[in-house]
Amino acid sequence: MAVWLLRANMKQLDWIAVDWGTSSLRIWGLAADNQQVFYLASDEGMASMHDAQAFETTLLNHVAAYLPTDKSIPVLCCGMVGAKQGWHDVGYQALPCNPLSQQASLRVPDTDPRLKVWIVPGLSQQSPADVMRGEETQIAGLLSKLSATQLFDGMICLPGTHSKWVQVEAGEVIQFATFLTGELFALLGQQSVLRFSISDSEWCEGTFVSAVKEAYANPAQLSHLVFSVRAADVLAQPQGKHGKARLSGLLIGLELAGAKGLASTKQVQLVGNDDLTKLYKTALTALGLAVVVQSGDDLVLLGLQSAYQQISE
Amino acid sequence: MAVWLLRANMKQLDWIAVDWGTSSLRIWGLAADNQQVFYLASDEGMASMHDAQAFETTLLNHVAAYLPTDKSIPVLCCGMVGAKQGWHDVGYQALPCNPLSQQASLRVPDTDPRLKVWIVPGLSQQSPADVMRGEETQIAGLLSKLSATQLFDGMICLPGTHSKWVQVEAGEVIQFATFLTGELFALLGQQSVLRFSISDSEWCEGTFVSAVKEAYANPAQLSHLVFSVRAADVLAQPQGKHGKARLSGLLIGLELAGAKGLASTKQVQLVGNDDLTKLYKTALTALGLAVVVQSGDDLVLLGLQSAYQQISE
């Protein structure tokens, strides 16, 4: 277990925002004006919790010192904490919907009297079958940021282990698609026969961009193109030295080919961490799309703030 | 280690044929008329050998009892035994070529005086970069079987961990492509988020065929379609119960979409074991292609026999 207390000040705690994913936990203590009283991050993700009670215990371990004695503090959580294997299964909102509809968040039963805990539900789509959990909060954050003057229409891309492409019309999510890009990259790069050609490879931007274009133009060849990463290395070809960049480009190119049909606009809102958004920006720009980069971390908190307004109203 | 001695009779040993792959070893002791003196199979594949010497020791452990004292017995091996990590690196023949060209097999140095060992080289293609090792012997076996009256022209599919699609003209391999289908199936089915939806699933032929057609028609959507295996299960949709059949169909459908451009004919020679060829036959037939199924095991031995004629001439 590793925990980092990143900020703390003396303001009075009004509520707590929590982003609880599979492998990480982030907690913001917030004042009534949404200034941060404290912020901490830890690697105690859902995967390291042994049962539902462990979530409450872990949360209390981190926040107990900040809690007042005379009232219970609202806690609003998003992420895998609301899955079947999480603290409490809060299900999914069915599309089309506002990503954090009025009163969608569900109260978690049987918690310590010092806390009142809510969890944000995910989003589900029946056909084609798809689900998301966690990203809906970033989307809500983005919509609250962009919709100051008018309701947002457009395409959002949230790259990651399970990348999401999300079509929004007039502030409602009307369709989305998940691509297994990050998980495929990890499995192929670390566990397939390609691993021998990935571990020592040098990053090369040109190879990455070529590979994006190659898979985008020939998605049917994907599992063949991927094998060529290994073959080029075995045959000692120059591109064999850039296995990681090539594999990354091929898989992102496949994702972009798949998302092409979804894209209703020429501009994509790209939400994620610095490394991933940089990679996707390069790929999307190479294919002629305009990109606006947004910080995924900032949007989670913005989304939780906008959901908190609803439960506290 | 598990070893099975499957057949033995009293004929005089003339030579030994060996198929030595990553995870398995098969040895045929053959008389001058190619009748089998003995046949044994073991799980002592290349992956369980610690160094080059281990190959010779392992082989001798199995065959020493059959060796005469007055002469050395020729041994002809194919498979990963000829790779860089194998007994001796015998490289690749460059395309276009006869899959086992005259005198292509290389003599392995420094072996026990009771044995004279040769290894069959693989095949390589410069652009697009591709390699095979082991399959060239099955192809040679097929060509010797089919070319009794005239040189074979056509398409061969060898499904497996790394499926091969091979175009042959007038008895020469002129082009081939490797697809990572089997490895993707194992990684996604056992190690990705899909594993939760695969382990308990019931096989369903209809789901398999639908999935083949779906990926064949929409290869760009592959990493999205694959995620739908999980999503359908989470949403408790009927197809969620057939995760394994759906994943298998999607990956084979992608391979067939990729091989479409290669197929010069409407008929495919399908080479492999019973389970895999049955699956691929179903998929290819559903897409309107005619299939001739060939036993991969029989063709390895036929290929080694035809290569042995060359070294013994």
XYZ file of C-alpha atoms in Angstrom, chain B residues 16-18 20 25-28 38 40 44 49 53-67 73 75-77 81 87 111 115-117:
37
model
C 14.343 -40.987 -37.962
C 11.862 -38.176 -38.601
C 11.358 -35.527 -35.876
C 10.095 -30.585 -32.657
C 8.208 -33.404 -29.646
C 7.210 -36.247 -31.963
C 9.602 -38.896 -33.245
C 9.022 -41.480 -35.956
C 8.355 -46.810 -33.675
C 6.540 -41.589 -29.810
C 9.534 -31.974 -24.190
C 15.208 -27.335 -23.345
C 23.048 -29.872 -25.842
C 19.698 -30.714 -24.213
C 18.189 -31.371 -27.656
C 20.702 -34.088 -28.460
C 20.452 -35.642 -24.991
C 16.653 -35.699 -25.123
C 16.607 -37.228 -28.582
C 19.125 -39.925 -27.592
C 17.135 -40.754 -24.448
C 14.222 -41.711 -26.665
C 15.906 -43.409 -29.617
C 19.138 -44.989 -28.265
C 17.494 -48.378 -27.712
C 16.603 -48.599 -31.422
C 19.994 -47.540 -32.833
C 21.329 -43.213 -38.483
C 17.737 -37.890 -38.368
C 15.691 -35.189 -40.095
C 14.012 -32.568 -37.873
C 14.326 -26.891 -33.215
C 19.259 -26.804 -31.333
C 26.445 -34.771 -32.641
C 23.298 -40.025 -35.298
C 23.615 -37.654 -38.278
C 21.145 -34.815 -37.761
